[in-house]
Each structure stands twice: as C-alpha cells, then as structure tokens.
Amino acid sequence: MSINQVNDWPWSDILTVLGFLLFLFLLRMGSSLLINRIFREKGSIQKAAFSLINWVVFNGVLLFVIFYFSDAAWLLYPLFTIGQVDITLFLIIIAVLIITFAYRLSKILNEHLLPFFFERHHLDKGIQFTMERVVHYVIMVVAVLVSLTTVGIDLSALTVFAGVLGVGIGFGMQNIASNFISGLILLFERPIKVGDRVLIDDVIGDVEKISMRATVVRTLENEHIIIPNSYFLEEKVVNRSFSDPRLRLTIPIGVAYGSDAQEVKEILLHVAQLSKQNNTIVLDAPKPFVNFKGFGDSSLAFELFVWISDPKEVIRMKSELNFSIYEQLNENGIEIPFPQRDLHIKSAPESFMEVRQEDS
C-alpha cells in the first residue's frame, strides 16, 4: 500500500466515528453513575432508565449515520421501489429505529412501570397479562404505521390489501381467524385467565399464557399443553378459579361392618378440625360435613367434605387428610376392610365328593 493510498483515506470521518464511539462509551458510564446516584435503591424506575439508556447507546451508531452522513449519496441511493416511493438506506434506518424504540418502550412499560399500577390497584394475574398484551400490541401497531408513513408509503393503499386479506382469512384461514378472535374474547371476556387452574379431559393444569392463536397450560407434571383458543369457547372446560376459588374436597372412606357409625363421624370431623389447625387454606365455612353414603359390598361407605380456599392445593390436602384419617381410625380400633367375596357351592360332581371322602 502506497503513502498516497493511505493519504486518500477519509481520516476525518474515521476520527469522527471513533470519537462518537468514545462519546457513547462515556455516555453509558456517566449515565450509570448518575442513575445510581439519583436512585440509590435498585427499583423499577432505575431499571427503566437503564433500559432506555442502553437503547440510545446501542442504536447511537445508526443515529450517528443518519445525522453525519445525511448528505452522502450512498445513504440516499434508492435500493428498490414500492409504488412511486424510492426506498433508501436512510428510510430503512429510520423505520428500524422507530420499531426498535417502540419495542423497547413496550418492554419498559410492561416490565418496570406497569407493575406499580398493578400492585397499587391489586389487579389479579389475568388482568395484568391482558393489559400487558394490549399495551404491547397497540404500541407496536402504531410504530409500524408510523414507520410506514415515515418511509413514504401511502396507508390508503393498504385498504385494498386489507380487503383482500379479509377475504383470504374468511375463506382460506378460517381456523386461524377463529382462534385469533377466540383469543381476543378470552383476553377481554376472561372466561379463563392467566393463573387459573383448569381441568381439561381429566388433565389438571394452570393457564400460563394466552396468545392470539393458542393458550399454554402447564400440567401438574410440568408438561406444557398448547391448546387452540377456540377450544375454550366451544368445549366444556372446568375452571376451578373462575369466580370463587373455594373448592370442596371429597374424601371417600370405607369402614368394616359392625363399626360405630357415630364414632366414625366424630373421628372424621376431628380429622377436619386438625387439618384446619395445620393449614390456613382449610375453611371454617362451609363447615366440614360427613356423609353416610350407604352400604357397600364389604364396608360402610362414608364421605368427608372439606372446603379449601386454594384449588392448587387439592392433591396435597387430599393426601394429608388420607394420612390423618388412616392414623385416627387405627388409633380408635376401627377397621378398614378389604374387598371380600363369599363363595357358596350348591352342588358338586360325585368325583369331587369321593375325593373329599378319601381325604377325610
């Protein structure tokens, strides 16, 4: 490489870029010190400020390119044409900045600022998720529309495209459109919401996420089921957390014939009282109740009804009640029988009777 070629390098531009990168580095360090000084406690506002500064730093290069090379021919060179609009690198950078800023703004609102509002108004998890999704979609849609307008694309031209898309959705994408509309209904009507415990085809799970097409349910085995949104509006779904989170547990018990039924009743009510003392989720009202269900083949059938305030504790509470019932019945000498069958022989072959006589 000759000295003349080195001298032809745009040293002023190179030094300007290096100086701007140094400025971004100093800005990041200085802003960190300033934010830590203003917000001594690490909270949501501090995190939101850091997130915004990070966006400015990481997108500062694009901002620098726009302002410093605004008159450069390569920045304004048309790459392709949409309608009558020439799309240049300058317009693409502007659109990228708008969309990335909108995404960062949505993230800041949902992760750092809206939780203050949720906590202050004591909103449940389902409403929080709905508001987060609505805020995100509104911000992103507005950002896309603004970026298209900035690029120079006439939005009125999109009306024809929207009409064609609507016809395509109506005829060729009925399933997707159905799940999309069902997702909107689930978010606003809220027959189920994030955090609810549901029973679907004898599978118990918690609703973790409601998106525009499908709902994610996490089972007790930590398996995730992806269910189309339309399923929740078209099929029967048991929602244990819909309006009243209280749930009645039914514990079946069988005791041997000859047991004192009143004593069994007192033991079961005592078990319910012990459970109330050890678990705050066991309710006093409605009161525990013992149901003498009837006379089984080999036992007297009872049921213990206990109400709890948290449907997510069903399995644990049933297990604890069964342990306690078994222990109390054993302490009081009440037998829990196993199934028995009596066999009566009315007649037998003569050969069988002869063998019996020889053995005797």
CSV table of C-alpha atoms in Angstrom, one decimal:
chain,number,residue,atom,x,y,z
A,1,MET,CA,0.0,0.0,0.0
A,2,SER,CA,1.5,3.4,-1.0
A,3,ILE,CA,1.6,6.5,1.0
A,4,ASN,CA,-0.7,8.2,-1.4
A,5,GLN,CA,-3.4,5.5,-0.9
A,6,VAL,CA,-3.1,6.0,2.9
A,7,ASN,CA,-3.4,9.7,2.5
A,8,ASP,CA,-6.6,9.1,0.4
A,9,TRP,CA,-8.4,7.5,3.4
A,10,PRO,CA,-11.2,9.7,4.9
A,11,TRP,CA,-9.3,10.2,8.1
A,12,SER,CA,-11.7,12.9,9.3
A,13,ASP,CA,-14.6,10.6,9.0
A,14,ILE,CA,-12.7,7.8,10.8
A,15,LEU,CA,-11.7,10.0,13.6
A,16,THR,CA,-15.2,11.3,13.9
A,17,VAL,CA,-16.6,7.8,14.1
A,18,LEU,CA,-14.1,6.8,16.8
A,19,GLY,CA,-14.8,10.0,18.7
A,20,PHE,CA,-18.5,9.3,18.6
A,21,LEU,CA,-18.0,5.7,19.8
A,22,LEU,CA,-15.9,7.1,22.7
A,23,PHE,CA,-18.7,9.6,23.4
A,24,LEU,CA,-21.2,6.7,23.6
A,25,PHE,CA,-19.0,4.8,26.0
A,26,LEU,CA,-18.6,7.8,28.2
A,27,LEU,CA,-22.3,8.5,28.0
A,28,ARG,CA,-23.1,4.9,29.2
A,29,MET,CA,-20.6,5.2,32.1
A,30,GLY,CA,-21.7,8.6,33.1
A,31,SER,CA,-25.4,7.8,32.9
A,32,SER,CA,-24.9,4.7,35.0
A,33,LEU,CA,-23.2,6.8,37.7
A,34,LEU,CA,-25.9,9.5,37.6
A,35,ILE,CA,-28.8,7.0,37.7
A,36,ASN,CA,-27.2,5.1,40.6
A,37,ARG,CA,-26.7,8.4,42.4
A,38,ILE,CA,-30.3,9.6,41.9
A,39,PHE,CA,-31.9,6.2,42.5
A,40,ARG,CA,-30.0,4.7,45.4
A,41,GLU,CA,-32.3,1.8,45.7
A,42,LYS,CA,-32.5,-0.6,42.8
A,43,GLY,CA,-36.1,-0.4,41.7
A,44,SER,CA,-38.2,-0.5,38.6
A,45,ILE,CA,-37.6,3.2,37.7
A,46,GLN,CA,-33.9,2.7,37.8
A,47,LYS,CA,-34.2,-0.4,35.6
A,48,ALA,CA,-36.4,1.5,33.1
A,49,ALA,CA,-33.8,4.3,32.9
A,50,PHE,CA,-31.0,1.8,32.3
A,51,SER,CA,-33.0,0.1,29.6
A,52,LEU,CA,-33.7,3.4,27.8
A,53,ILE,CA,-30.0,4.5,28.0
A,54,ASN,CA,-29.0,1.1,26.6
A,55,TRP,CA,-31.2,1.6,23.6
A,56,VAL,CA,-29.7,5.0,23.0
A,57,VAL,CA,-26.2,3.6,23.3
A,58,PHE,CA,-26.7,0.5,21.1
A,59,ASN,CA,-28.6,2.5,18.4
A,60,GLY,CA,-26.4,5.5,18.7
A,61,VAL,CA,-24.4,4.3,15.7
A,62,LEU,CA,-27.5,4.4,13.5
A,63,LEU,CA,-28.4,7.8,14.8
A,64,PHE,CA,-24.8,9.0,14.0
A,65,VAL,CA,-25.0,7.6,10.5
A,66,ILE,CA,-28.3,9.5,9.8
A,67,PHE,CA,-27.1,12.9,11.0
A,68,TYR,CA,-23.4,12.8,10.0
A,69,PHE,CA,-23.9,11.2,6.5
A,70,SER,CA,-27.2,12.9,5.8
A,71,ASP,CA,-25.9,14.4,2.5
A,72,ALA,CA,-24.0,11.3,1.4
A,73,ALA,CA,-25.1,9.9,-1.9
A,74,TRP,CA,-24.8,6.2,-0.8
A,75,LEU,CA,-27.2,6.9,2.1
A,76,LEU,CA,-29.9,8.3,-0.2
A,77,TYR,CA,-29.3,5.9,-3.1
A,78,PRO,CA,-32.6,4.1,-4.0
A,79,LEU,CA,-32.4,0.4,-3.3
A,80,PHE,CA,-35.8,-0.6,-4.6
A,81,THR,CA,-39.2,1.0,-5.3
A,82,ILE,CA,-42.6,0.4,-3.8
A,83,GLY,CA,-45.2,2.1,-5.9
A,84,GLN,CA,-43.9,5.5,-6.5
A,85,VAL,CA,-41.6,5.6,-3.4
A,86,ASP,CA,-37.9,5.0,-3.7
A,87,ILE,CA,-36.7,3.1,-0.6
A,88,THR,CA,-33.3,4.2,0.5
A,89,LEU,CA,-31.0,3.1,3.3
A,90,PHE,CA,-31.8,6.3,5.1
A,91,LEU,CA,-35.6,5.4,5.2
A,92,ILE,CA,-34.8,1.9,6.3
A,93,ILE,CA,-32.7,3.0,9.2
A,94,ILE,CA,-35.4,5.5,10.3
A,95,ALA,CA,-38.0,2.7,10.2
A,96,VAL,CA,-35.8,0.3,12.2
A,97,LEU,CA,-35.1,3.0,14.8
A,98,ILE,CA,-38.9,3.7,15.2
A,99,ILE,CA,-39.8,0.0,15.6
A,100,THR,CA,-36.9,-0.9,17.9
A,101,PHE,CA,-37.7,2.2,20.1
A,102,ALA,CA,-41.4,1.1,20.2
A,103,TYR,CA,-40.4,-2.4,21.2
A,104,ARG,CA,-38.0,-1.1,24.0
A,105,LEU,CA,-40.7,1.3,25.2
A,106,SER,CA,-43.3,-1.5,25.4
A,107,LYS,CA,-40.8,-3.6,27.3
A,108,ILE,CA,-40.1,-0.8,29.7
A,109,LEU,CA,-43.8,-0.2,30.4
A,110,ASN,CA,-44.6,-3.9,30.8
A,111,GLU,CA,-41.6,-4.9,33.0
A,112,HIS,CA,-40.8,-1.8,35.0
A,113,LEU,CA,-43.7,0.7,35.1
A,114,LEU,CA,-47.0,-1.1,34.8
A,115,PRO,CA,-46.2,-3.3,37.9
A,116,PHE,CA,-46.5,-0.2,40.0
A,117,PHE,CA,-50.1,0.3,38.7
A,118,PHE,CA,-50.9,-3.4,39.1
A,119,GLU,CA,-49.7,-3.5,42.7
A,120,ARG,CA,-51.4,-0.3,43.6
A,121,HIS,CA,-54.8,-1.4,42.3
A,122,HIS,CA,-54.4,-5.1,43.4
A,123,LEU,CA,-55.1,-6.5,40.0
A,124,ASP,CA,-55.1,-10.2,39.6
A,125,LYS,CA,-52.6,-12.0,37.3
A,126,GLY,CA,-55.1,-12.5,34.5
A,127,ILE,CA,-55.9,-8.7,34.2
A,128,GLN,CA,-52.2,-7.9,34.4
A,129,PHE,CA,-51.4,-10.2,31.4
A,130,THR,CA,-54.3,-8.8,29.4
A,131,MET,CA,-53.2,-5.2,29.9
A,132,GLU,CA,-49.6,-6.1,29.1
A,133,ARG,CA,-50.6,-7.7,25.8
A,134,VAL,CA,-52.9,-4.8,24.8
A,135,VAL,CA,-50.2,-2.2,25.6
A,136,HIS,CA,-47.6,-4.2,23.6
A,137,TYR,CA,-49.9,-4.7,20.5
A,138,VAL,CA,-51.0,-1.1,20.5
A,139,ILE,CA,-47.5,0.3,20.7
A,140,MET,CA,-46.2,-2.0,18.0
A,141,VAL,CA,-49.1,-1.4,15.6
A,142,VAL,CA,-48.7,2.4,16.0
A,143,ALA,CA,-44.9,2.0,15.5
A,144,VAL,CA,-45.4,0.0,12.3
A,145,LEU,CA,-47.9,2.6,10.9
A,146,VAL,CA,-45.6,5.5,11.8
A,147,SER,CA,-42.6,3.8,10.2
A,148,LEU,CA,-44.6,3.1,7.0
A,149,THR,CA,-45.7,6.7,6.9
A,150,THR,CA,-42.1,7.9,7.5
A,151,VAL,CA,-40.8,5.8,4.7
A,152,GLY,CA,-43.4,7.4,2.4
A,153,ILE,CA,-45.8,4.5,1.8
A,154,ASP,CA,-49.4,5.8,1.5
A,155,LEU,CA,-51.5,3.9,4.0
A,156,SER,CA,-54.6,4.4,2.0
A,157,ALA,CA,-53.2,2.0,-0.5
A,158,LEU,CA,-53.3,-0.7,2.2
A,159,THR,CA,-57.1,-0.6,2.3
A,160,VAL,CA,-57.3,-2.8,-0.8
A,161,PHE,CA,-54.7,-5.1,0.6
A,162,ALA,CA,-56.7,-5.3,3.9
A,163,GLY,CA,-59.9,-6.2,1.9
A,164,VAL,CA,-58.1,-9.0,0.0
A,165,LEU,CA,-56.6,-10.2,3.3
A,166,GLY,CA,-60.0,-10.3,4.9
A,167,VAL,CA,-61.4,-12.4,2.1
A,168,GLY,CA,-58.5,-14.7,2.4
A,169,ILE,CA,-59.0,-15.0,6.1
A,170,GLY,CA,-62.7,-15.7,5.7
A,171,PHE,CA,-62.3,-18.5,3.1
A,172,GLY,CA,-58.8,-19.9,3.4
A,173,MET,CA,-57.8,-19.2,7.0
A,174,GLN,CA,-61.0,-19.9,8.9
A,175,ASN,CA,-59.3,-21.9,11.7
A,176,ILE,CA,-56.6,-19.2,12.3
A,177,ALA,CA,-59.2,-16.5,12.2
A,178,SER,CA,-61.4,-18.4,14.7
A,179,ASN,CA,-58.5,-18.9,17.1
A,180,PHE,CA,-57.5,-15.2,16.7
A,181,ILE,CA,-61.0,-14.0,17.5
A,182,SER,CA,-61.3,-16.5,20.3
A,183,GLY,CA,-58.0,-15.2,21.8
A,184,LEU,CA,-59.4,-11.7,21.8
A,185,ILE,CA,-62.6,-12.9,23.5
A,186,LEU,CA,-60.5,-14.8,26.1
A,187,LEU,CA,-58.5,-11.7,26.9
A,188,PHE,CA,-61.4,-9.4,27.3
A,189,GLU,CA,-64.4,-11.6,28.4
A,190,ARG,CA,-62.0,-13.7,30.6
A,191,PRO,CA,-63.8,-17.0,31.0
A,192,ILE,CA,-60.3,-18.2,31.7
A,193,LYS,CA,-57.3,-16.1,32.6
A,194,VAL,CA,-53.6,-16.5,33.3
A,195,GLY,CA,-53.1,-18.2,36.7
A,196,ASP,CA,-56.4,-20.2,36.6
A,197,ARG,CA,-56.4,-23.8,37.4
A,198,VAL,CA,-58.4,-25.7,34.8
A,199,LEU,CA,-59.5,-29.3,34.2
A,200,ILE,CA,-59.3,-30.4,30.6
A,201,ASP,CA,-60.1,-34.1,29.6
A,202,ASP,CA,-59.2,-35.2,33.2
A,203,VAL,CA,-55.9,-33.3,33.0
A,204,ILE,CA,-55.3,-30.7,35.7
A,205,GLY,CA,-53.2,-27.7,34.8
A,206,ASP,CA,-52.5,-23.9,35.2
A,207,VAL,CA,-53.0,-21.4,32.5
A,208,GLU,CA,-49.6,-19.8,31.8
A,209,LYS,CA,-50.1,-17.8,28.7
A,210,ILE,CA,-52.9,-16.7,26.4
A,211,SER,CA,-51.6,-15.7,23.0
A,212,MET,CA,-53.6,-14.7,19.9
A,213,ARG,CA,-53.7,-18.2,18.5
A,214,ALA,CA,-53.3,-20.7,21.3
A,215,THR,CA,-53.2,-21.0,25.1
A,216,VAL,CA,-50.4,-22.6,27.1
A,217,VAL,CA,-51.5,-24.8,30.0
A,218,ARG,CA,-48.8,-26.3,32.4
A,219,THR,CA,-49.9,-29.6,34.0
A,220,LEU,CA,-49.0,-30.8,37.5
A,221,GLU,CA,-46.3,-32.9,35.9
A,222,ASN,CA,-44.7,-29.7,34.5
A,223,GLU,CA,-45.8,-30.6,30.9
A,224,HIS,CA,-47.0,-27.8,28.7
A,225,ILE,CA,-50.1,-28.3,26.5
A,226,ILE,CA,-50.7,-26.0,23.6
A,227,ILE,CA,-54.5,-25.7,23.2
A,228,PRO,CA,-56.2,-23.6,20.4
A,229,ASN,CA,-58.1,-20.7,21.8
A,230,SER,CA,-61.4,-21.8,20.1
A,231,TYR,CA,-61.4,-25.0,22.3
A,232,PHE,CA,-62.1,-23.0,25.4
A,233,LEU,CA,-65.2,-21.4,23.8
A,234,GLU,CA,-66.6,-24.5,22.0
A,235,GLU,CA,-65.9,-27.3,24.6
A,236,LYS,CA,-66.7,-27.8,28.2
A,237,VAL,CA,-63.8,-26.7,30.4
A,238,VAL,CA,-63.8,-26.8,34.2
A,239,ASN,CA,-62.3,-23.6,35.6
A,240,ARG,CA,-61.6,-24.1,39.3
A,241,SER,CA,-60.7,-20.4,39.8
A,242,PHE,CA,-63.4,-18.7,37.7
A,243,SER,CA,-65.4,-16.7,40.2
A,244,ASP,CA,-65.0,-18.4,43.5
A,245,PRO,CA,-61.6,-20.0,44.3
A,246,ARG,CA,-63.1,-22.1,47.1
A,247,LEU,CA,-63.2,-25.8,46.4
A,248,ARG,CA,-64.8,-28.8,48.2
A,249,LEU,CA,-62.7,-31.8,48.7
A,250,THR,CA,-64.5,-35.2,48.9
A,251,ILE,CA,-62.6,-37.9,50.7
A,252,PRO,CA,-64.2,-41.4,50.5
A,253,ILE,CA,-63.8,-43.8,53.4
A,254,GLY,CA,-64.9,-47.3,53.9
A,255,VAL,CA,-65.1,-49.0,57.4
A,256,ALA,CA,-66.0,-52.6,58.4
A,257,TYR,CA,-69.5,-53.6,59.1
A,258,GLY,CA,-70.1,-53.6,62.8
A,259,SER,CA,-68.3,-50.3,63.3
A,260,ASP,CA,-70.0,-47.5,65.3
A,261,ALA,CA,-71.2,-45.0,62.6
A,262,GLN,CA,-71.4,-42.1,65.1
A,263,GLU,CA,-67.9,-42.7,66.3
A,264,VAL,CA,-66.7,-42.8,62.7
A,265,LYS,CA,-68.5,-39.4,62.1
A,266,GLU,CA,-66.8,-37.9,65.2
A,267,ILE,CA,-63.4,-39.1,64.1
A,268,LEU,CA,-63.7,-37.7,60.6
A,269,LEU,CA,-64.9,-34.3,62.0
A,270,HIS,CA,-61.9,-34.4,64.3
A,271,VAL,CA,-59.6,-35.0,61.4
A,272,ALA,CA,-61.1,-32.0,59.6
A,273,GLN,CA,-60.5,-29.9,62.8
A,274,LEU,CA,-56.9,-31.0,63.0
A,275,SER,CA,-56.4,-30.1,59.3
A,276,LYS,CA,-57.8,-26.6,59.9
A,277,GLN,CA,-55.3,-26.1,62.7
A,278,ASN,CA,-52.4,-27.1,60.5
A,279,ASN,CA,-53.5,-25.5,57.2
A,280,THR,CA,-54.8,-22.0,56.8
A,281,ILE,CA,-56.4,-22.8,53.5
A,282,VAL,CA,-58.9,-25.1,55.1
A,283,LEU,CA,-62.1,-23.1,55.7
A,284,ASP,CA,-64.5,-23.0,58.7
A,285,ALA,CA,-67.4,-22.1,56.4
A,286,PRO,CA,-68.9,-24.0,54.8
A,287,LYS,CA,-68.4,-26.4,57.8
A,288,PRO,CA,-66.9,-29.9,57.3
A,289,PHE,CA,-69.6,-32.5,56.8
A,290,VAL,CA,-69.6,-36.3,57.0
A,291,ASN,CA,-71.9,-38.0,54.5
A,292,PHE,CA,-73.0,-41.6,55.3
A,293,LYS,CA,-73.1,-42.6,51.6
A,294,GLY,CA,-74.6,-46.1,52.1
A,295,PHE,CA,-73.9,-49.8,52.5
A,296,GLY,CA,-71.2,-51.2,50.2
A,297,ASP,CA,-70.4,-54.8,49.3
A,298,SER,CA,-67.8,-55.1,52.1
A,299,SER,CA,-67.9,-51.8,54.0
A,300,LEU,CA,-69.9,-48.9,55.3
A,301,ALA,CA,-69.3,-46.0,52.9
A,302,PHE,CA,-68.6,-42.5,54.2
A,303,GLU,CA,-67.5,-39.3,52.7
A,304,LEU,CA,-65.7,-36.4,54.3
A,305,PHE,CA,-66.4,-33.0,52.8
A,306,VAL,CA,-63.8,-30.2,53.5
A,307,TRP,CA,-63.7,-26.8,51.8
A,308,ILE,CA,-60.4,-25.2,50.9
A,309,SER,CA,-59.6,-21.7,49.6
A,310,ASP,CA,-56.9,-22.6,47.1
A,311,PRO,CA,-57.7,-25.0,44.3
A,312,LYS,CA,-54.0,-25.5,43.6
A,313,GLU,CA,-53.6,-27.4,46.9
A,314,VAL,CA,-56.1,-30.2,46.1
A,315,ILE,CA,-53.7,-33.0,45.8
A,316,ARG,CA,-51.6,-32.1,48.8
A,317,MET,CA,-54.6,-31.6,51.1
A,318,LYS,CA,-56.2,-34.9,50.0
A,319,SER,CA,-53.0,-36.7,50.8
A,320,GLU,CA,-52.7,-35.1,54.2
A,321,LEU,CA,-56.4,-35.9,55.0
A,322,ASN,CA,-56.0,-39.5,54.0
A,323,PHE,CA,-52.9,-39.9,56.2
A,324,SER,CA,-54.7,-38.3,59.2
A,325,ILE,CA,-57.8,-40.4,58.6
A,326,TYR,CA,-55.9,-43.7,58.5
A,327,GLU,CA,-54.0,-42.8,61.6
A,328,GLN,CA,-57.1,-41.8,63.6
A,329,LEU,CA,-59.0,-44.9,62.6
A,330,ASN,CA,-56.2,-47.2,63.6
A,331,GLU,CA,-55.8,-45.4,67.0
A,332,ASN,CA,-59.6,-46.0,67.7
A,333,GLY,CA,-59.5,-49.6,66.5
A,334,ILE,CA,-61.8,-49.1,63.5
A,335,GLU,CA,-61.0,-51.5,60.7
A,336,ILE,CA,-60.7,-50.5,57.1
A,337,PRO,CA,-61.8,-53.7,55.3
A,338,PHE,CA,-60.5,-55.1,52.0
A,339,PRO,CA,-63.0,-56.4,49.4
A,340,GLN,CA,-64.3,-59.8,50.3
A,341,ARG,CA,-66.4,-62.4,48.4
A,342,ASP,CA,-68.2,-65.4,49.8
A,343,LEU,CA,-68.4,-68.5,47.5
A,344,HIS,CA,-71.4,-70.8,48.1
A,345,ILE,CA,-71.4,-74.2,46.3
A,346,LYS,CA,-74.9,-75.6,45.9
A,347,SER,CA,-73.9,-78.8,44.1
A,348,ALA,CA,-70.7,-80.7,43.1
A,349,PRO,CA,-69.7,-83.6,40.9
A,350,GLU,CA,-69.7,-87.1,42.5
A,351,SER,CA,-66.0,-87.5,41.7
A,352,PHE,CA,-65.3,-84.4,43.8
A,353,MET,CA,-67.2,-85.7,46.7
A,354,GLU,CA,-65.5,-89.1,46.5
A,355,VAL,CA,-62.1,-87.4,46.7
A,356,ARG,CA,-63.2,-85.4,49.7
A,357,GLN,CA,-64.3,-88.6,51.5
A,358,GLU,CA,-61.0,-90.4,50.7
A,359,ASP,CA,-59.0,-87.4,52.1
A,360,SER,CA,-61.1,-87.5,55.3
